[in-house]
mmCIF file of C-alpha atoms in Angstrom:
data_model
loop_
_atom_site.group_PDB
_atom_site.id
_atom_site.type_symbol
_atom_site.label_atom_id
_atom_site.label_comp_id
_atom_site.label_asym_id
_atom_site.label_seq_id
_atom_site.Cartn_x
_atom_site.Cartn_y
_atom_site.Cartn_z
ATOM 1 C CA MET A 6 -226.297 -23.980 27.108
ATOM 2 C CA PRO A 7 -229.655 -25.751 26.810
ATOM 3 C CA LYS A 8 -229.980 -29.457 27.079
ATOM 4 C CA ARG A 9 -229.721 -31.549 23.913
ATOM 5 C CA ARG A 10 -233.466 -31.815 23.386
ATOM 6 C CA LYS A 11 -233.923 -28.038 23.362
ATOM 7 C CA LYS A 12 -231.784 -27.620 20.297
ATOM 8 C CA VAL A 13 -234.397 -27.458 17.526
ATOM 9 C CA ALA A 14 -237.109 -25.289 18.975
ATOM 10 C CA TYR A 15 -239.127 -24.910 22.090
ATOM 11 C CA ALA A 16 -242.090 -25.218 19.735
ATOM 12 C CA LEU A 17 -241.266 -28.931 19.567
ATOM 13 C CA THR A 18 -241.688 -29.568 23.283
ATOM 14 C CA GLY A 19 -243.037 -33.050 23.847
ATOM 15 C CA LEU A 20 -241.100 -34.976 21.228
ATOM 16 C CA ALA A 21 -241.303 -38.181 23.209
ATOM 17 C CA VAL A 22 -245.082 -38.111 22.927
ATOM 18 C CA ALA A 23 -245.346 -36.660 19.475
ATOM 19 C CA ALA A 24 -243.064 -39.016 17.623
ATOM 20 C CA ALA A 25 -245.357 -41.937 16.928
ATOM 21 C CA GLY A 26 -242.486 -44.380 16.926
ATOM 22 C CA THR A 27 -241.325 -43.343 20.375
ATOM 23 C CA VAL A 28 -244.545 -43.763 22.332
ATOM 24 C CA ALA A 29 -242.888 -46.542 24.307
ATOM 25 C CA ALA A 30 -239.303 -45.427 23.765
ATOM 26 C CA GLY A 31 -238.781 -44.701 27.451
ATOM 27 C CA MET A 32 -239.247 -48.405 28.116
ATOM 28 C CA TYR A 33 -236.083 -49.280 26.223
ATOM 29 C CA VAL A 34 -232.713 -49.291 27.915
ATOM 30 C CA THR A 35 -229.911 -47.131 26.622
ATOM 31 C CA ARG A 36 -227.426 -48.019 23.952
ATOM 32 C CA PRO A 37 -224.706 -50.471 24.971
ATOM 33 C CA THR A 38 -221.393 -48.972 26.021
ATOM 34 C CA ALA A 39 -219.234 -52.059 25.564
ATOM 35 C CA ALA A 40 -218.012 -53.370 22.225
ATOM 36 C CA ALA A 41 -221.135 -53.785 20.113
ATOM 37 C CA PRO A 42 -221.974 -56.356 17.433
ATOM 38 C CA PRO A 43 -222.011 -55.228 13.816
ATOM 39 C CA VAL A 44 -224.533 -52.582 12.825
ATOM 40 C CA VAL A 45 -227.836 -54.212 11.896
ATOM 41 C CA PRO A 46 -229.525 -52.679 8.838
ATOM 42 C CA ILE A 47 -233.008 -51.279 9.376
ATOM 43 C CA GLY A 48 -235.469 -54.083 8.800
ATOM 44 C CA GLN A 49 -238.043 -53.983 6.035
ATOM 45 C CA GLU A 50 -240.724 -54.465 8.691
ATOM 46 C CA ALA A 51 -239.927 -51.030 10.111
ATOM 47 C CA ILE A 52 -239.515 -49.374 6.725
ATOM 48 C CA ASP A 53 -242.941 -50.592 5.570
ATOM 49 C CA LEU A 54 -244.739 -49.386 8.703
ATOM 50 C CA VAL A 55 -246.268 -46.108 7.524
ATOM 51 C CA LEU A 56 -249.229 -44.400 9.231
ATOM 52 C CA PRO A 57 -251.426 -41.418 8.237
ATOM 53 C CA PHE A 58 -250.075 -39.094 10.937
ATOM 54 C CA ASP A 59 -246.521 -39.458 9.649
ATOM 55 C CA ARG A 60 -246.885 -36.753 7.027
ATOM 56 C CA TYR A 61 -247.772 -34.167 9.671
ATOM 57 C CA TRP A 62 -244.693 -34.685 11.857
ATOM 58 C CA LEU A 63 -241.021 -33.944 11.260
ATOM 59 C CA SER A 64 -238.809 -36.853 10.300
ATOM 60 C CA THR A 65 -235.240 -37.263 11.519
ATOM 61 C CA PHE A 66 -234.006 -35.645 8.299
ATOM 62 C CA ASP A 67 -236.501 -32.778 8.687
ATOM 63 C CA ILE A 68 -235.306 -32.099 12.242
ATOM 64 C CA HIS A 69 -231.677 -32.156 11.132
ATOM 65 C CA THR A 70 -232.564 -29.748 8.328
ATOM 66 C CA VAL A 71 -234.075 -27.232 10.755
ATOM 67 C CA GLU A 72 -231.170 -27.664 13.179
ATOM 68 C CA SER A 73 -228.604 -27.039 10.458
ATOM 69 C CA ALA A 74 -230.416 -23.991 9.121
ATOM 70 C CA GLU A 75 -230.547 -22.522 12.623
ATOM 71 C CA ASP A 76 -226.884 -23.444 12.979
ATOM 72 C CA ILE A 77 -225.891 -21.328 9.982
ATOM 73 C CA LEU A 78 -227.879 -18.377 11.265
ATOM 74 C CA ILE A 79 -226.371 -18.717 14.740
ATOM 75 C CA ARG A 80 -222.881 -18.799 13.248
ATOM 76 C CA ASP A 81 -223.530 -15.641 11.239
ATOM 77 C CA CYS A 82 -224.966 -13.900 14.280
ATOM 78 C CA LEU A 83 -221.996 -14.806 16.474
ATOM 79 C CA GLN A 84 -219.386 -13.988 13.851
ATOM 80 C CA ARG A 85 -220.485 -10.370 13.922
ATOM 81 C CA ASP A 86 -219.054 -10.231 17.430
ATOM 82 C CA GLY A 87 -215.941 -12.166 16.502
ATOM 83 C CA MET A 88 -217.078 -15.480 17.969
ATOM 84 C CA ASP A 89 -216.594 -18.862 16.304
ATOM 85 C CA TRP A 90 -219.400 -21.384 16.013
ATOM 86 C CA PRO A 91 -218.588 -24.899 14.733
ATOM 87 C CA LEU A 92 -221.325 -26.191 12.459
ATOM 88 C CA LEU A 93 -222.944 -29.583 12.799
ATOM 89 C CA PRO A 94 -222.524 -32.069 9.926
ATOM 90 C CA SER A 95 -224.952 -31.410 7.077
ATOM 91 C CA PRO A 96 -228.291 -33.258 7.073
ATOM 92 C CA ASP A 97 -228.073 -36.643 5.388
ATOM 93 C CA ARG A 98 -230.988 -38.888 4.486
ATOM 94 C CA GLN A 99 -228.860 -41.911 5.310
ATOM 95 C CA ALA A 100 -229.448 -41.046 8.962
ATOM 96 C CA GLU A 101 -233.227 -41.237 8.531
ATOM 97 C CA GLN A 102 -235.073 -43.497 10.953
ATOM 98 C CA PRO A 103 -238.489 -45.034 10.209
ATOM 99 C CA PRO A 104 -240.989 -42.976 12.232
ATOM 100 C CA ASN A 105 -242.757 -46.014 13.682
ATOM 101 C CA ARG A 106 -239.784 -48.315 14.188
ATOM 102 C CA ARG A 107 -240.609 -49.035 17.851
ATOM 103 C CA ARG A 108 -244.241 -48.011 17.972
ATOM 104 C CA TYR A 109 -245.290 -51.569 18.820
ATOM 105 C CA GLY A 110 -242.045 -52.564 20.498
ATOM 106 C CA VAL A 111 -239.255 -54.397 18.697
ATOM 107 C CA ILE A 112 -240.492 -55.765 15.370
ATOM 108 C CA GLU A 113 -237.233 -56.517 13.503
ATOM 109 C CA PRO A 114 -235.745 -60.022 13.903
ATOM 110 C CA GLY A 115 -232.191 -58.806 13.306
ATOM 111 C CA LEU A 116 -232.475 -56.074 15.914
ATOM 112 C CA ALA A 117 -233.990 -58.452 18.477
ATOM 113 C CA ALA A 118 -231.333 -61.121 17.915
ATOM 114 C CA ASN A 119 -228.411 -58.701 18.246
ATOM 115 C CA TYR A 120 -229.592 -56.079 20.750
ATOM 116 C CA GLY A 121 -232.682 -57.417 22.462
ATOM 117 C CA TYR A 122 -234.416 -54.346 23.868
ATOM 118 C CA HIS A 123 -231.258 -52.253 24.066
ATOM 119 C CA LEU A 124 -230.954 -49.421 21.588
ATOM 120 C CA PRO A 125 -228.415 -50.112 18.832
ATOM 121 C CA PRO A 126 -225.479 -47.740 18.363
ATOM 122 C CA PRO A 127 -226.231 -44.704 16.189
ATOM 123 C CA ASP A 128 -225.229 -44.672 12.553
ATOM 124 C CA PRO A 129 -221.979 -42.786 11.805
ATOM 125 C CA ILE A 130 -223.812 -39.673 10.564
ATOM 126 C CA THR A 131 -225.979 -39.371 13.666
ATOM 127 C CA GLU A 132 -222.992 -40.123 15.885
ATOM 128 C CA LYS A 133 -221.064 -37.213 14.339
ATOM 129 C CA ARG A 134 -223.986 -34.875 14.972
ATOM 130 C CA GLU A 135 -224.296 -36.054 18.573
ATOM 131 C CA THR A 136 -220.571 -35.526 19.040
ATOM 132 C CA GLY A 137 -220.992 -32.010 17.685
ATOM 133 C CA TRP A 138 -223.669 -31.249 20.268
ATOM 134 C CA SER A 139 -221.493 -32.650 23.047
ATOM 135 C CA GLU A 140 -218.516 -30.568 21.952
ATOM 136 C CA ARG A 141 -220.561 -27.400 22.302
ATOM 137 C CA ARG A 142 -220.679 -27.856 26.052
ATOM 138 C CA LYS A 143 -216.933 -27.206 26.003
ATOM 139 C CA LEU A 144 -217.216 -23.836 24.282
ATOM 140 C CA PRO A 145 -216.360 -20.714 26.299
ATOM 141 C CA ALA A 146 -219.191 -19.523 28.518
ATOM 142 C CA GLU A 147 -219.333 -16.204 26.635
ATOM 143 C CA VAL A 148 -220.052 -18.046 23.371
ATOM 144 C CA ARG A 149 -222.637 -20.364 24.896
ATOM 145 C CA ILE A 150 -224.509 -17.491 26.551
ATOM 146 C CA ALA A 151 -224.435 -15.425 23.374
ATOM 147 C CA ALA A 152 -225.751 -18.412 21.425
ATOM 148 C CA TYR A 153 -228.504 -19.572 23.777
ATOM 149 C CA GLY A 154 -228.898 -17.065 26.592
ATOM 150 C CA LYS A 155 -228.427 -17.900 30.245
ATOM 151 C CA GLU A 156 -231.275 -20.400 30.502
ATOM 152 C CA GLY A 157 -231.626 -21.477 26.894
ATOM 153 C CA GLY A 158 -234.160 -20.374 24.304
ATOM 154 C CA ALA A 159 -232.637 -16.909 23.839
ATOM 155 C CA GLY A 160 -229.608 -15.265 22.221
ATOM 156 C CA CYS A 161 -228.672 -15.955 18.634
ATOM 157 C CA TRP A 162 -230.615 -19.210 18.647
ATOM 158 C CA LYS A 163 -233.858 -17.335 19.370
ATOM 159 C CA LYS A 164 -233.133 -14.913 16.523
ATOM 160 C CA ALA A 165 -232.378 -17.797 14.166
ATOM 161 C CA HIS A 166 -235.517 -19.653 15.206
ATOM 162 C CA ASP A 167 -237.716 -16.578 14.772
ATOM 163 C CA HIS A 168 -236.077 -15.830 11.418
ATOM 164 C CA LEU A 169 -237.056 -19.234 10.025
ATOM 165 C CA LEU A 170 -240.624 -18.741 11.247
ATOM 166 C CA ARG A 171 -241.007 -15.202 9.952
ATOM 167 C CA ASN A 172 -243.418 -16.278 7.183
ATOM 168 C CA THR A 173 -245.444 -18.811 9.096
ATOM 169 C CA ALA A 174 -247.049 -19.579 12.422
ATOM 170 C CA PRO A 175 -244.965 -21.866 14.673
ATOM 171 C CA TYR A 176 -245.602 -25.555 14.272
ATOM 172 C CA ASP A 177 -248.127 -26.527 16.948
ATOM 173 C CA ALA A 178 -246.477 -29.609 18.459
ATOM 174 C CA GLN A 179 -248.852 -29.532 21.427
ATOM 175 C CA LYS A 180 -251.835 -29.926 19.126
ATOM 176 C CA TYR A 181 -250.149 -32.750 17.239
ATOM 177 C CA ASN A 182 -249.213 -34.448 20.520
ATOM 178 C CA LYS A 183 -252.837 -34.326 21.637
ATOM 179 C CA TYR A 184 -254.015 -36.184 18.561
ATOM 180 C CA VAL A 185 -251.169 -38.698 18.747
ATOM 181 C CA GLY A 186 -252.013 -39.538 22.346
ATOM 182 C CA GLU A 187 -255.727 -39.737 21.594
ATOM 183 C CA ALA A 188 -255.176 -42.064 18.639
ATOM 184 C CA PHE A 189 -252.710 -44.302 20.449
ATOM 185 C CA ASP A 190 -254.964 -44.720 23.489
ATOM 186 C CA ALA A 191 -257.975 -45.453 21.293
ATOM 187 C CA ALA A 192 -256.048 -48.113 19.389
ATOM 188 C CA ARG A 193 -254.872 -49.780 22.613
ATOM 189 C CA ARG A 194 -258.531 -50.091 23.681
ATOM 190 C CA ASP A 195 -259.794 -51.372 20.327
ATOM 191 C CA PRO A 196 -261.203 -54.941 20.615
ATOM 192 C CA GLN A 197 -259.089 -56.168 17.686
ATOM 193 C CA VAL A 198 -255.893 -54.916 19.294
ATOM 194 C CA VAL A 199 -256.889 -56.249 22.718
ATOM 195 C CA THR A 200 -257.504 -59.680 21.187
ATOM 196 C CA GLY A 201 -254.229 -59.493 19.256
ATOM 197 C CA ILE A 202 -252.239 -58.619 22.377
ATOM 198 C CA ARG A 203 -253.821 -61.512 24.252
ATOM 199 C CA ALA A 204 -252.817 -63.874 21.463
ATOM 200 C CA TRP A 205 -249.286 -62.471 21.522
ATOM 201 C CA SER A 206 -249.122 -62.908 25.322
ATOM 202 C CA ALA A 207 -250.274 -66.530 25.051
ATOM 203 C CA CYS A 208 -247.609 -67.169 22.419
ATOM 204 C CA MET A 209 -244.950 -65.643 24.679
ATOM 205 C CA LYS A 210 -246.115 -67.756 27.620
ATOM 206 C CA ARG A 211 -245.752 -70.916 25.527
ATOM 207 C CA ALA A 212 -242.193 -69.826 24.791
ATOM 208 C CA GLY A 213 -241.509 -69.420 28.511
ATOM 209 C CA PHE A 214 -241.896 -65.638 28.832
ATOM 210 C CA ALA A 215 -244.849 -64.238 30.779
ATOM 211 C CA TYR A 216 -245.724 -60.679 29.733
ATOM 212 C CA PRO A 217 -249.200 -59.131 29.300
ATOM 213 C CA ASP A 218 -248.164 -56.882 26.394
ATOM 214 C CA PRO A 219 -245.092 -55.963 24.304
ATOM 215 C CA PHE A 220 -244.354 -52.815 26.311
ATOM 216 C CA LYS A 221 -244.065 -54.796 29.541
ATOM 217 C CA ALA A 222 -241.565 -57.065 27.802
ATOM 218 C CA ALA A 223 -239.538 -54.142 26.499
ATOM 219 C CA GLY A 224 -239.683 -52.373 29.854
ATOM 220 C CA ASP A 225 -238.552 -55.272 32.027
ATOM 221 C CA LYS A 226 -236.227 -53.709 34.622
ATOM 222 C CA GLU A 227 -233.818 -56.636 34.267
ATOM 223 C CA TRP A 228 -232.683 -55.363 30.886
ATOM 224 C CA ALA A 229 -231.405 -52.089 32.343
ATOM 225 C CA LYS A 230 -229.005 -53.828 34.703
ATOM 226 C CA THR A 231 -226.372 -54.546 32.045
ATOM 227 C CA PRO A 232 -224.832 -52.363 29.306
ATOM 228 C CA ARG A 233 -225.120 -55.234 26.829
ATOM 229 C CA PRO A 234 -228.073 -57.609 26.486
ATOM 230 C CA LEU A 235 -227.681 -60.941 28.229
ATOM 231 C CA PRO A 236 -228.850 -64.218 26.619
ATOM 232 C CA ARG A 237 -232.270 -64.152 28.304
ATOM 233 C CA GLU A 238 -232.984 -60.667 26.961
ATOM 234 C CA LEU A 239 -232.003 -61.708 23.443
ATOM 235 C CA ALA A 240 -234.167 -64.815 23.732
ATOM 236 C CA THR A 241 -237.110 -62.789 25.041
ATOM 237 C CA ALA A 242 -236.869 -60.188 22.271
ATOM 238 C CA THR A 243 -236.508 -62.883 19.621
ATOM 239 C CA ALA A 244 -239.614 -64.656 20.914
ATOM 240 C CA ASP A 245 -241.383 -61.288 21.099
ATOM 241 C CA VAL A 246 -240.808 -60.630 17.395
ATOM 242 C CA ARG A 247 -241.684 -64.187 16.419
ATOM 243 C CA CYS A 248 -244.966 -64.024 18.379
ATOM 244 C CA LYS A 249 -245.827 -60.710 16.742
ATOM 245 C CA GLN A 250 -245.354 -62.374 13.376
ATOM 246 C CA GLU A 251 -247.322 -65.516 14.283
ATOM 247 C CA THR A 252 -250.286 -63.513 15.615
ATOM 248 C CA ASP A 253 -250.027 -60.699 13.023
ATOM 249 C CA LEU A 254 -250.134 -58.271 15.944
ATOM 250 C CA VAL A 255 -248.288 -55.506 14.108
ATOM 251 C CA GLY A 256 -250.556 -55.835 11.077
ATOM 252 C CA ILE A 257 -253.695 -55.792 13.219
ATOM 253 C CA TRP A 258 -252.495 -52.863 15.304
ATOM 254 C CA ALA A 259 -251.350 -50.861 12.277
ATOM 255 C CA ARG A 260 -254.690 -51.333 10.509
ATOM 256 C CA VAL A 261 -256.557 -50.133 13.600
ATOM 257 C CA ASP A 262 -254.145 -47.198 13.985
ATOM 258 C CA THR A 263 -254.635 -46.289 10.334
ATOM 259 C CA ARG A 264 -258.423 -46.275 10.664
ATOM 260 C CA ILE A 265 -258.390 -44.199 13.847
ATOM 261 C CA GLN A 266 -255.850 -41.712 12.514
ATOM 262 C CA GLN A 267 -257.700 -41.292 9.225
ATOM 263 C CA ASN A 268 -260.913 -40.624 11.124
ATOM 264 C CA LEU A 269 -259.216 -37.981 13.294
ATOM 265 C CA ILE A 270 -257.744 -36.295 10.216
ATOM 266 C CA ARG A 271 -261.207 -36.124 8.632
ATOM 267 C CA GLU A 272 -262.865 -34.921 11.832
ATOM 268 C CA HIS A 273 -260.238 -32.204 12.406
ATOM 269 C CA GLU A 274 -259.379 -31.320 8.846
ATOM 270 C CA SER A 275 -258.585 -27.698 9.620
ATOM 271 C CA ASP A 276 -256.127 -28.563 12.403
ATOM 272 C CA PHE A 277 -254.244 -31.074 10.287
ATOM 273 C CA ARG A 278 -254.167 -28.723 7.309
ATOM 274 C CA GLN A 279 -252.582 -26.084 9.547
ATOM 275 C CA LEU A 280 -250.026 -28.603 10.805
ATOM 276 C CA ALA A 281 -249.112 -29.629 7.256
ATOM 277 C CA GLU A 282 -248.822 -26.019 6.070
ATOM 278 C CA ALA A 283 -246.717 -24.924 9.057
ATOM 279 C CA LYS A 284 -244.392 -27.891 8.580
ATOM 280 C CA ALA A 285 -244.002 -27.197 4.862
ATOM 281 C CA ARG A 286 -243.257 -23.487 5.303
ATOM 282 C CA TRP A 287 -240.820 -24.096 8.157
ATOM 283 C CA LEU A 288 -238.897 -26.690 6.163
ATOM 284 C CA GLU A 289 -238.864 -24.526 3.051
ATOM 285 C CA ALA A 290 -237.368 -21.630 5.021
ATOM 286 C CA ALA A 291 -234.762 -23.995 6.440
ATOM 287 C CA ARG A 292 -233.871 -25.420 3.022
ATOM 288 C CA GLN A 293 -233.430 -21.957 1.570
ATOM 289 C CA THR A 294 -230.974 -21.149 4.346
ATOM 290 C CA LEU A 295 -228.732 -24.189 3.901
ATOM 291 C CA PRO A 296 -227.049 -23.555 0.515
ATOM 292 C CA GLU A 297 -225.627 -20.145 1.413
ATOM 293 C CA ASN A 298 -225.182 -17.835 4.377
ATOM 294 C CA ALA A 299 -228.302 -16.249 5.804
ATOM 295 C CA GLY A 300 -229.049 -12.574 5.721
ATOM 296 C CA PRO A 301 -227.798 -10.421 8.600
ATOM 297 C CA LEU A 302 -229.269 -10.907 12.051
ATOM 298 C CA PRO A 303 -228.747 -8.587 15.021
ATOM 299 C CA SER A 304 -225.701 -9.554 17.044
ATOM 300 C CA PRO A 305 -226.204 -10.507 20.708
ATOM 301 C CA ARG A 306 -224.774 -7.140 21.786
ATOM 302 C CA GLU A 307 -227.171 -5.193 19.598
ATOM 303 C CA SER A 308 -230.067 -7.259 20.917
ATOM 304 C CA ILE A 309 -229.660 -6.089 24.528
ATOM 305 C CA GLY A 310 -230.058 -2.398 23.940
ATOM 306 C CA GLY A 311 -226.578 -1.460 22.767
ATOM 307 C CA THR A 312 -224.862 -1.964 26.108
ATOM 308 C CA GLY A 313 -221.719 -3.116 24.333
ATOM 309 C CA ARG A 314 -221.338 -6.293 26.380
ATOM 310 C CA THR A 315 -222.333 -9.883 25.958
ATOM 311 C CA PRO A 316 -224.901 -11.232 28.485
ATOM 312 C CA THR A 317 -223.280 -13.009 31.409
#
């Protein structure tokens, strides 16, 4: 069975780069495994952080929608050979995450005070979906191979994926990633952002924390040594957010990002129009699949030339 990140589509390779809010996500340590403090609501700071590129990418809810549509098609495909396929929980907008929540590091006071740079526990809806993906690793090998092929990206999943894309070209995540990387790098070099980061760094130094930029603070290797944030991490993250507010770093950075992204959209109008159209058609096909069972798809046995046996 393919790894968790292969579940939606191989067309979405490069999610860590493409998702604007996860440019620095690899610098954050994993979610705590010990007893966690109460769930902290998403801060207004993150909700209000909207950038021009956002409309061309798939949100958390969009990704769940595609996953669930493929799920229904996979189930129908497998059932023709008498195999069961447990469906993931239905998409729910309550599981939506702001696309730029960590684009500039931690920006929410509540999150910093409770989790520092550790990732908070998932909401109940997302946790149920993650549990569903984990449970699939326990399915019989015959079912997993029929669903995904031996190496992933094949079987009933491939048929489901192709079925949803039958009326559109695949979403070009590589093209989107290229523009995201270009825009992010350009913003980091912009004189206004450079000056803002210096001001933030000076503020942090006055508070007793020496970091050249927010990503170095978030990526401090000390934070990864414990499953729960220690007092110094919480203090560092709290100062980080406060210094961002005092220097208006997020506002400065977001305004520069907005200008750069708008310019790229104008300069490459055709590319972004294609991205928007492919996204819209893909999601529409997925939405049409969710309310009722999909039309018939070839079973895995029929797909391998009528040999009468499931791939092994």
